[in-house]
Coordinates of C-alpha atoms in Angstrom, one line a residue:
M1 CA 168.3 -96.4 179.4
T2 CA 166.5 -94.7 182.2
T3 CA 167.9 -92.9 185.3
N4 CA 166.1 -93.6 188.7
L5 CA 166.2 -90.2 190.4
G6 CA 163.9 -91.2 193.1
A7 CA 166.4 -93.2 195.1
Q8 CA 169.0 -90.4 194.9
S9 CA 169.4 -87.1 196.6
P10 CA 168.5 -84.1 194.5
M11 CA 172.2 -83.3 194.0
Q12 CA 173.1 -86.9 193.0
G13 CA 170.2 -87.0 190.6
L14 CA 171.3 -83.7 189.0
L15 CA 174.9 -84.9 188.6
S16 CA 173.6 -88.1 186.9
L17 CA 172.2 -86.0 184.0
P18 CA 174.0 -85.3 180.8
N19 CA 175.9 -82.0 180.6
E20 CA 173.4 -80.8 177.9
L21 CA 170.5 -81.1 180.4
V22 CA 172.5 -79.5 183.2
I23 CA 173.2 -76.5 180.9
R24 CA 169.5 -76.2 180.0
I25 CA 168.6 -76.2 183.7
A26 CA 171.2 -73.6 184.4
N27 CA 169.8 -71.4 181.6
Q28 CA 166.5 -71.1 183.6
L29 CA 168.3 -69.8 186.7
K30 CA 169.1 -66.2 187.5
T31 CA 172.1 -67.2 189.6
R32 CA 174.1 -69.4 187.1
K33 CA 177.4 -68.2 188.5
I34 CA 176.4 -69.4 192.0
F35 CA 175.1 -72.6 190.6
R36 CA 178.4 -73.2 188.8
A37 CA 180.3 -72.9 192.1
T38 CA 178.4 -75.8 193.8
C39 CA 180.7 -78.5 192.6
R40 CA 183.4 -79.4 190.1
Q41 CA 181.2 -81.4 187.7
I42 CA 178.7 -78.5 187.3
N43 CA 181.6 -76.1 186.9
F44 CA 183.0 -78.3 184.2
A45 CA 179.6 -78.3 182.4
L46 CA 178.9 -74.6 182.6
A47 CA 182.4 -73.1 182.3
P48 CA 182.5 -73.1 178.5
Q49 CA 179.2 -71.2 178.3
L50 CA 179.6 -68.8 181.2
L51 CA 183.3 -68.0 180.4
S52 CA 182.9 -67.7 176.6
R53 CA 182.9 -63.9 176.7
I54 CA 185.3 -61.7 178.6
V55 CA 184.6 -58.0 179.1
I56 CA 187.6 -55.8 179.7
D57 CA 186.4 -52.4 181.2
V58 CA 189.2 -50.3 182.7
T59 CA 187.6 -47.2 184.2
S60 CA 188.4 -45.1 187.3
K61 CA 185.5 -46.9 189.1
R62 CA 187.0 -50.3 188.7
I63 CA 190.8 -49.9 188.2
D64 CA 191.7 -52.5 190.9
V65 CA 189.2 -55.1 189.6
S66 CA 190.2 -54.7 186.0
I67 CA 194.0 -54.8 186.7
S68 CA 193.5 -57.9 188.9
Q69 CA 191.6 -59.5 186.1
L70 CA 194.3 -58.8 183.5
A71 CA 197.1 -59.9 185.9
A72 CA 195.4 -63.2 186.5
L73 CA 195.0 -63.9 182.8
A74 CA 198.6 -62.8 182.1
A75 CA 200.0 -65.0 184.8
G76 CA 197.9 -68.0 183.7
S77 CA 196.4 -68.4 187.2
T78 CA 192.9 -68.8 185.9
S79 CA 191.4 -71.4 183.5
A80 CA 189.1 -68.7 181.9
G81 CA 191.4 -68.4 179.0
E82 CA 190.6 -71.9 177.8
H83 CA 187.0 -71.0 177.3
V84 CA 186.9 -67.4 176.1
R85 CA 185.8 -67.0 172.5
T86 CA 184.8 -63.3 172.5
I87 CA 186.9 -60.4 173.8
D88 CA 184.8 -57.3 174.5
I89 CA 187.1 -54.3 175.3
Q90 CA 184.7 -51.7 176.6
C91 CA 187.2 -49.1 177.8
L92 CA 191.0 -48.8 178.4
S93 CA 191.0 -45.3 180.0
P94 CA 191.6 -45.5 183.7
L95 CA 190.4 -41.9 184.0
R96 CA 187.1 -42.5 182.5
S97 CA 184.3 -42.5 185.1
L98 CA 180.5 -42.1 185.2
E99 CA 180.9 -38.3 185.6
V100 CA 183.8 -37.7 183.2
Q101 CA 183.1 -38.7 179.6
N102 CA 186.2 -37.1 178.1
Y103 CA 189.7 -37.0 179.6
E104 CA 190.6 -33.7 177.9
L105 CA 187.5 -32.1 179.5
Y106 CA 188.7 -33.5 182.9
F107 CA 192.3 -32.1 182.7
Y108 CA 192.1 -29.1 180.4
A109 CA 188.6 -27.6 180.9
V110 CA 188.2 -27.9 184.6
G111 CA 191.8 -28.6 185.7
G112 CA 190.9 -31.9 187.4
S113 CA 189.5 -30.2 190.5
S114 CA 185.7 -30.4 189.9
F115 CA 185.2 -34.2 189.8
D116 CA 186.0 -37.0 192.2
G117 CA 188.3 -38.9 189.9
P118 CA 191.8 -40.4 190.2
D119 CA 194.8 -38.2 190.5
R120 CA 197.3 -37.9 187.6
S121 CA 199.9 -40.2 189.2
E122 CA 197.4 -43.0 189.8
M123 CA 196.0 -42.6 186.3
N124 CA 199.5 -42.8 184.7
W125 CA 200.4 -45.9 186.8
A126 CA 197.1 -47.6 185.8
R127 CA 197.5 -46.7 182.2
A128 CA 201.1 -48.1 182.1
R129 CA 200.0 -51.2 184.0
V130 CA 197.1 -51.9 181.5
A131 CA 199.5 -51.4 178.5
E132 CA 201.9 -53.9 180.1
L133 CA 199.3 -56.5 181.0
L134 CA 196.8 -56.5 178.2
P135 CA 199.0 -58.0 175.4
A136 CA 200.1 -60.8 177.8
A137 CA 196.5 -61.3 178.9
L138 CA 195.2 -61.5 175.4
S139 CA 197.9 -64.1 174.5
T140 CA 196.4 -66.6 177.0
L141 CA 193.0 -66.4 175.2
K142 CA 194.0 -69.1 172.7
R143 CA 190.5 -69.9 171.5
A144 CA 189.3 -66.3 171.1
D145 CA 188.1 -65.6 167.5
T146 CA 186.0 -62.4 168.1
L147 CA 187.1 -59.0 169.1
I148 CA 184.8 -56.1 170.0
W149 CA 186.7 -52.9 170.7
N150 CA 184.9 -49.8 171.9
I151 CA 187.4 -47.0 171.4
N152 CA 187.2 -44.1 173.8
G153 CA 189.0 -40.7 173.9
G154 CA 191.4 -41.6 176.7
D155 CA 192.3 -44.9 174.9
L156 CA 193.7 -43.2 171.8
D157 CA 196.3 -41.2 173.6
G158 CA 197.7 -43.5 176.3
A159 CA 196.8 -47.1 176.0
L160 CA 196.5 -48.1 172.4
G161 CA 199.9 -47.1 171.2
P162 CA 202.0 -49.5 173.3
I163 CA 199.4 -52.2 173.0
F164 CA 199.4 -52.1 169.2
T165 CA 203.2 -51.9 169.1
R166 CA 203.3 -55.3 170.8
L167 CA 200.2 -56.9 169.1
L168 CA 200.5 -56.0 165.5
P169 CA 202.9 -56.4 162.6
P170 CA 205.5 -53.6 162.7
S171 CA 204.3 -52.0 159.5
P172 CA 200.8 -51.5 157.9
T173 CA 202.2 -53.0 154.7
V174 CA 203.2 -56.3 156.3
T175 CA 200.9 -59.1 155.3
A176 CA 199.3 -61.8 157.5
S177 CA 202.0 -64.3 156.7
S178 CA 204.8 -61.9 157.8
R179 CA 206.7 -61.8 161.0
I180 CA 204.8 -60.7 164.1
S181 CA 206.7 -58.5 166.6
N182 CA 205.9 -61.0 169.4
P183 CA 205.3 -64.6 167.9
Q184 CA 203.4 -65.6 171.1
L185 CA 200.6 -63.2 170.2
N186 CA 200.0 -64.3 166.6
H187 CA 196.9 -66.4 167.5
T188 CA 195.2 -63.3 169.1
L189 CA 195.2 -61.6 165.7
N190 CA 193.6 -64.5 163.7
L191 CA 190.1 -63.3 164.2
T192 CA 186.9 -64.3 162.5
K193 CA 184.9 -61.4 163.8
L194 CA 186.0 -57.8 164.4
T195 CA 183.9 -54.9 165.7
V196 CA 185.3 -51.4 166.2
T197 CA 182.7 -49.1 167.7
D198 CA 184.4 -45.7 167.5
Y199 CA 187.1 -43.9 165.7
L200 CA 190.4 -45.8 165.4
K201 CA 193.3 -45.0 163.1
E202 CA 192.7 -46.5 159.7
D203 CA 196.1 -48.1 159.5
W204 CA 195.7 -49.8 162.9
I205 CA 192.4 -51.4 161.7
A206 CA 194.1 -52.4 158.5
R207 CA 196.9 -54.1 160.4
I208 CA 194.4 -56.0 162.5
I209 CA 192.5 -57.1 159.4
G210 CA 195.7 -57.9 157.6
A211 CA 196.7 -60.3 160.4
S212 CA 193.3 -62.0 160.3
P213 CA 193.0 -63.9 157.0
N214 CA 190.0 -65.9 158.3
L215 CA 187.9 -62.8 159.1
T216 CA 184.2 -63.3 158.1
H217 CA 182.4 -60.6 160.1
L218 CA 183.4 -56.9 160.1
D219 CA 181.6 -54.1 161.8
L220 CA 183.1 -50.5 161.6
W221 CA 181.2 -47.9 163.5
S222 CA 182.6 -44.4 163.7
T223 CA 181.0 -41.5 165.6
Q224 CA 182.5 -39.0 163.2
C225 CA 179.4 -37.5 161.6
Y226 CA 181.1 -35.2 159.0
F227 CA 183.4 -35.8 156.0
G228 CA 187.0 -34.7 156.6
E229 CA 190.6 -35.4 155.7
H230 CA 190.8 -38.2 158.4
T231 CA 187.5 -39.9 157.8
P232 CA 188.3 -43.6 157.6
T233 CA 187.6 -45.5 154.4
L234 CA 186.6 -49.1 153.7
H235 CA 189.3 -49.2 151.0
G236 CA 191.9 -48.2 153.6
V237 CA 191.1 -50.7 156.3
L238 CA 191.3 -53.5 153.7
S239 CA 194.5 -52.3 152.2
S240 CA 196.8 -54.8 154.2
V241 CA 195.0 -57.8 152.8
P242 CA 197.0 -59.5 150.0
H243 CA 195.2 -59.0 146.6
E244 CA 195.8 -62.7 145.8
R245 CA 194.1 -63.8 149.0
P246 CA 191.0 -61.7 149.5
L247 CA 188.9 -62.0 152.6
R248 CA 185.7 -64.1 152.5
L249 CA 183.5 -61.7 154.4
R250 CA 180.0 -62.9 155.1
H251 CA 178.9 -59.8 157.1
L252 CA 179.8 -56.2 156.7
G253 CA 178.5 -53.3 158.8
V254 CA 179.5 -49.7 158.2
D255 CA 178.6 -46.4 159.9
G256 CA 180.4 -43.1 159.2
Y257 CA 183.1 -44.6 156.8
C258 CA 183.8 -43.7 153.2
V259 CA 182.5 -46.6 151.0
R260 CA 183.2 -47.2 147.4
L261 CA 182.7 -50.8 146.0
C262 CA 185.6 -50.6 143.6
Q263 CA 187.6 -53.4 142.0
E264 CA 189.9 -53.4 145.1
V265 CA 187.0 -53.9 147.5
L266 CA 184.6 -56.2 145.7
P267 CA 186.7 -59.3 145.8
H268 CA 186.4 -59.3 149.6
L269 CA 182.6 -59.3 149.3
R270 CA 182.1 -62.2 146.9
F271 CA 180.6 -64.3 149.7
L272 CA 178.7 -61.5 151.5
E273 CA 175.4 -62.5 153.0
S274 CA 174.6 -59.6 155.3
L275 CA 175.1 -55.9 154.6
E276 CA 174.5 -53.1 157.2
L277 CA 174.9 -49.6 155.9
R278 CA 173.7 -47.2 158.6
S279 CA 175.4 -44.2 157.1
V280 CA 178.3 -43.5 154.7
S281 CA 180.6 -40.4 154.4
Y282 CA 180.1 -38.8 151.0
I283 CA 180.2 -35.3 149.7
A284 CA 177.0 -34.6 147.7
E285 CA 177.3 -32.4 144.5
K286 CA 175.5 -29.5 146.1
E287 CA 177.9 -29.5 149.1
R288 CA 181.2 -29.6 147.1
S289 CA 181.9 -25.8 147.5
D290 CA 182.2 -26.3 151.3
Y291 CA 185.3 -28.6 151.1
T292 CA 189.0 -28.3 150.2
R293 CA 190.5 -29.7 147.1
K294 CA 192.2 -32.4 149.1
E295 CA 188.9 -33.5 150.7
L296 CA 187.1 -33.5 147.4
A297 CA 189.9 -35.7 145.9
K298 CA 189.5 -38.2 148.8
S299 CA 185.7 -38.3 148.4
D300 CA 185.9 -38.8 144.6
K301 CA 188.4 -41.7 145.1
F302 CA 187.1 -43.5 148.1
S303 CA 183.4 -42.7 148.7
S304 CA 180.2 -42.9 146.7
S305 CA 176.5 -42.3 147.1
M306 CA 174.0 -44.8 148.3
D307 CA 172.7 -45.0 144.8
D308 CA 176.1 -46.0 143.5
I309 CA 176.6 -48.5 146.3
W310 CA 173.4 -50.4 145.7
K311 CA 174.1 -50.4 142.0
A312 CA 177.5 -51.9 142.6
V313 CA 176.1 -54.6 144.8
E314 CA 173.6 -55.5 142.1
R315 CA 176.2 -55.4 139.2
G316 CA 178.7 -57.3 141.3
G317 CA 176.4 -60.3 141.6
I318 CA 176.6 -60.1 145.4
C319 CA 173.7 -62.3 146.7
I320 CA 173.1 -60.7 150.1
T321 CA 170.1 -62.1 152.1
S322 CA 170.1 -59.6 155.0
V323 CA 170.0 -55.8 154.6
V324 CA 170.0 -53.0 157.3
A325 CA 169.9 -49.5 155.8
P326 CA 168.1 -46.2 155.7
V327 CA 165.1 -46.1 153.4
D328 CA 165.5 -44.2 150.2
D329 CA 164.5 -44.6 146.5
F330 CA 167.8 -46.3 145.7
L331 CA 167.3 -49.0 148.3
L332 CA 163.8 -49.7 147.1
D333 CA 165.0 -49.9 143.5
Y334 CA 167.6 -52.4 144.6
L335 CA 164.9 -54.5 146.5
A336 CA 162.7 -54.4 143.4
A337 CA 165.6 -55.8 141.3
T338 CA 166.4 -58.8 143.5
D339 CA 164.5 -61.5 145.3
N340 CA 167.2 -62.8 147.7
I341 CA 166.4 -60.9 150.8
K342 CA 165.2 -62.8 153.8
N343 CA 166.0 -60.4 156.6
L344 CA 165.2 -56.7 156.1
A345 CA 165.6 -53.7 158.5
L346 CA 164.6 -50.3 157.3
L347 CA 166.0 -47.3 159.2
E348 CA 164.9 -43.7 159.2
A349 CA 161.6 -44.5 157.6
D350 CA 159.7 -41.2 157.5
V351 CA 158.6 -40.5 153.9
D352 CA 155.0 -41.7 153.3
V353 CA 155.4 -41.8 149.5
L354 CA 158.2 -44.4 150.0
A355 CA 156.0 -46.3 152.4
Q356 CA 153.3 -46.6 149.7
K357 CA 155.9 -47.8 147.2
F358 CA 157.2 -50.4 149.7
F359 CA 153.9 -51.9 150.8
T360 CA 152.4 -51.8 147.4
H361 CA 155.2 -53.0 145.1
I362 CA 158.2 -54.3 147.1
L363 CA 156.8 -56.3 150.1
P364 CA 154.5 -58.5 148.0
R365 CA 157.6 -59.7 146.1
Y366 CA 159.0 -61.1 149.4
A367 CA 155.7 -62.4 150.9
K368 CA 156.8 -66.0 150.8
T369 CA 160.5 -65.6 151.6
L370 CA 160.9 -62.8 154.1
V371 CA 161.8 -64.2 157.6
S372 CA 162.5 -60.9 159.5
L373 CA 161.0 -57.4 158.9
N374 CA 162.0 -54.5 161.1
I375 CA 160.9 -50.9 160.2
L376 CA 162.1 -48.1 162.4
A377 CA 159.7 -45.2 161.6
T378 CA 160.9 -41.7 162.5
Y379 CA 157.3 -40.2 162.5
E380 CA 153.9 -41.7 162.9
G381 CA 152.4 -42.3 159.4
L382 CA 152.2 -44.8 156.7
W383 CA 155.3 -46.7 157.9
C384 CA 153.5 -47.7 161.0
F385 CA 151.0 -50.6 161.5
G386 CA 147.7 -49.7 159.9
M387 CA 144.8 -50.8 157.8
H388 CA 146.8 -49.8 154.7
N389 CA 149.4 -52.5 155.2
I390 CA 147.7 -55.3 157.3
D391 CA 146.7 -57.3 154.2
V392 CA 150.2 -57.4 152.7
L393 CA 151.7 -58.2 156.1
L394 CA 149.3 -61.1 156.5
Q395 CA 150.7 -62.5 153.2
C396 CA 154.1 -62.8 154.8
T397 CA 153.4 -66.2 156.3
N398 CA 157.1 -67.1 156.9
L399 CA 157.8 -64.1 159.1
V400 CA 159.5 -65.1 162.4
E401 CA 160.2 -61.6 163.5
L402 CA 158.1 -58.5 162.8
S403 CA 158.8 -55.0 164.3
M404 CA 157.0 -51.8 163.5
A405 CA 155.8 -48.6 165.1
V406 CA 152.3 -47.9 166.3
D407 CA 150.5 -44.9 165.0
T408 CA 148.7 -43.3 167.9
C409 CA 147.8 -40.0 166.1
G410 CA 146.3 -41.5 163.0
G411 CA 143.8 -43.6 164.9
H412 CA 141.3 -40.7 165.1
G413 CA 140.7 -41.1 168.8
V414 CA 140.9 -44.9 168.9
P415 CA 142.6 -45.9 172.3
V416 CA 146.1 -47.3 172.0
A417 CA 144.9 -50.4 173.8
N418 CA 142.4 -51.1 171.0
T419 CA 145.1 -50.6 168.3
V420 CA 147.5 -53.0 170.2
A421 CA 144.8 -55.6 170.6
Q422 CA 144.0 -55.5 166.9
I423 CA 147.7 -55.8 166.0
I424 CA 148.2 -58.8 168.4
S425 CA 145.1 -60.5 167.1
M426 CA 146.3 -60.0 163.5
T427 CA 149.5 -61.9 164.3
T428 CA 147.7 -65.2 165.1
A429 CA 147.3 -65.5 161.3
L430 CA 151.1 -65.6 161.0
P431 CA 151.9 -69.2 162.0
N432 CA 155.7 -68.8 162.2
L433 CA 155.9 -65.5 164.1
R434 CA 157.9 -65.8 167.3
Q435 CA 158.6 -62.1 168.1
L436 CA 156.5 -59.0 167.6
G437 CA 158.0 -55.6 168.2
L438 CA 155.9 -52.6 169.0
L439 CA 157.7 -49.3 168.8
P440 CA 156.8 -45.6 169.4
A441 CA 157.4 -42.9 166.8
R442 CA 157.5 -39.1 166.8
P443 CA 154.1 -37.4 166.3
E444 CA 153.5 -36.3 162.7
G445 CA 152.4 -32.9 163.9
L446 CA 155.9 -32.1 165.0
R447 CA 157.6 -32.9 161.7
G448 CA 159.7 -29.9 160.8
V449 CA 158.8 -27.9 163.9
P450 CA 161.9 -26.1 165.3
Y451 CA 163.0 -27.0 168.9
S452 CA 160.5 -29.9 169.1
E453 CA 162.9 -32.4 170.6
G454 CA 161.5 -32.0 174.1
A455 CA 157.9 -32.5 173.0
S456 CA 158.9 -35.5 170.9
S457 CA 160.7 -37.1 173.8
V458 CA 157.7 -36.7 176.0
H459 CA 155.5 -38.2 173.4
L460 CA 157.8 -41.2 173.0
R461 CA 157.8 -41.9 176.7
V462 CA 154.0 -41.6 177.0
V463 CA 153.4 -43.9 174.0
T464 CA 155.9 -46.4 175.3
L465 CA 154.1 -46.5 178.7
E466 CA 150.8 -47.0 176.9
L467 CA 152.2 -49.8 174.8
W468 CA 153.5 -51.6 177.9
E469 CA 150.1 -51.3 179.7
S470 CA 148.2 -52.3 176.6
V471 CA 150.2 -55.4 176.0
A472 CA 149.9 -56.4 179.7
A473 CA 146.1 -55.9 179.6
F474 CA 145.6 -58.0 176.5
A475 CA 143.9 -61.3 177.0
P476 CA 143.7 -63.4 173.8
V477 CA 140.4 -65.3 173.4
E478 CA 142.2 -68.2 171.8
P479 CA 145.9 -68.1 172.4
A480 CA 148.0 -69.4 169.5
I481 CA 149.9 -72.6 170.0
H482 CA 153.1 -70.7 169.7
P483 CA 152.2 -67.1 170.7
P484 CA 154.9 -64.5 169.8
V485 CA 157.0 -62.8 172.4
I486 CA 156.1 -59.1 172.3
V487 CA 158.9 -56.6 172.6
V488 CA 158.2 -53.0 173.4
V489 CA 161.2 -50.7 172.8
E490 CA 162.1 -47.1 173.5
N491 CA 164.9 -46.5 176.0
I492 CA 164.0 -49.6 178.1
V493 CA 163.2 -52.9 176.5
K494 CA 160.4 -54.9 178.0
R495 CA 159.4 -58.4 176.8
F496 CA 156.0 -60.0 177.3
C497 CA 155.0 -63.6 176.9
I498 CA 151.8 -65.5 177.4
G499 CA 151.2 -66.5 181.0
R500 CA 148.8 -66.4 183.9
C501 CA 148.1 -63.2 185.8
D502 CA 148.7 -63.5 189.6
D503 CA 145.5 -61.8 190.5
S504 CA 142.9 -63.5 188.3
G505 CA 144.7 -66.5 186.9
S506 CA 143.5 -65.6 183.4
I507 CA 145.7 -66.1 180.3
R508 CA 147.4 -62.8 179.5
Y509 CA 150.6 -61.3 178.2
V510 CA 152.8 -60.9 181.2
E511 CA 156.2 -59.2 181.5
Q512 CA 159.2 -61.5 181.5
P513 CA 161.6 -61.2 184.4

């Protein structure tokens, strides 16, 4: 069957296409929202995609917009609720603004007179209005299965209490099958993905998880960088899940929590495929004298070292295929004992001895199976691209994504552009590579130097600029059939793909808009 577009107007021809093609066309446009507003048919085709994620961001700069958004959802006067799958709560503190990062600082440190923020009465009204509207608004999002909640200081005091009272079971011991305080909101708790990006009371997280028996993805990020009496624990947030019906988690991400993979926790991880351990709260033996008896008892019961965690993963028969974690001897020992890993991200890579161990003994084990390799080097050295690891990287012929730092100090005066050209040329031998990441790292000469943050920041900015310019100037002699997109990352991410330069028309890597 063919469609004759020649005898039709452009709009008629567009409307005769299947929705799948309309969506693909829209994805190439910068103004998809405007395109969606052209007619009902296009709106019908694009609404599920464009409205699949709702961002709730209540700050002093957008109180009116946010409250209008919540009111429309709560009243059912918008069809957005039919399409939303992901709820992204960025902020629920009406006081929070670009200038004021902490509501206590605003009121108690400067008395509320030094910043152009809302007055107390407006803040209290907005806070009460948000607490009133949010549960009703969430109840209209009947298809939502993912919650991302970025907890802020102002949220903890004013907004979360009333909201959780209406959303969650009345007691942290109530299981998922028990009575919900408002039956209309039950479906909003049955999540498959939950991300908490700051400190939230452990029992509140436990109640959300306990009311979400189908949860498969759990990310817990806490900004608390020290161990204390109130440090949240993985054991605690899973405590409301019935023992006879454990979760079937496929992804677990943890940062700043106490983690011990004990018999109460392991059943939830039987189907785990992806494990992200950025940091765990744990009292090392040499630090025990600095803590109280109560804190030590909590650490001994609910936390363990990275060594114990990786051993528990291995002994528990958990067949994870994706790992994100800081590099240490314990992680490398785990990688040497398994062969399941397909996606690997190594954080805080800064010890050259470990780099030699990884590239010599570990990476060759995964040469034919590894799909993604990302190494975040802290300092320039053996963790960066170099002659010492090119051969083993070229053996990883199934790599789709590769990201590493560029060593500018170890090149003995070789210009960065030459190093970049060599790296890009190397990747033509990796037939499946689709994304190449080039990263800056701190200079080796500043390792351990006191008060060197300023100099390191300057170096990172300079190297990032050189990487951008070097990629843009690279003109491959024989471009690969599927050349990789090159990503340069520091504070600003830039992507480059093969294209024609405007000035000369030659084939080069050009920045993607």
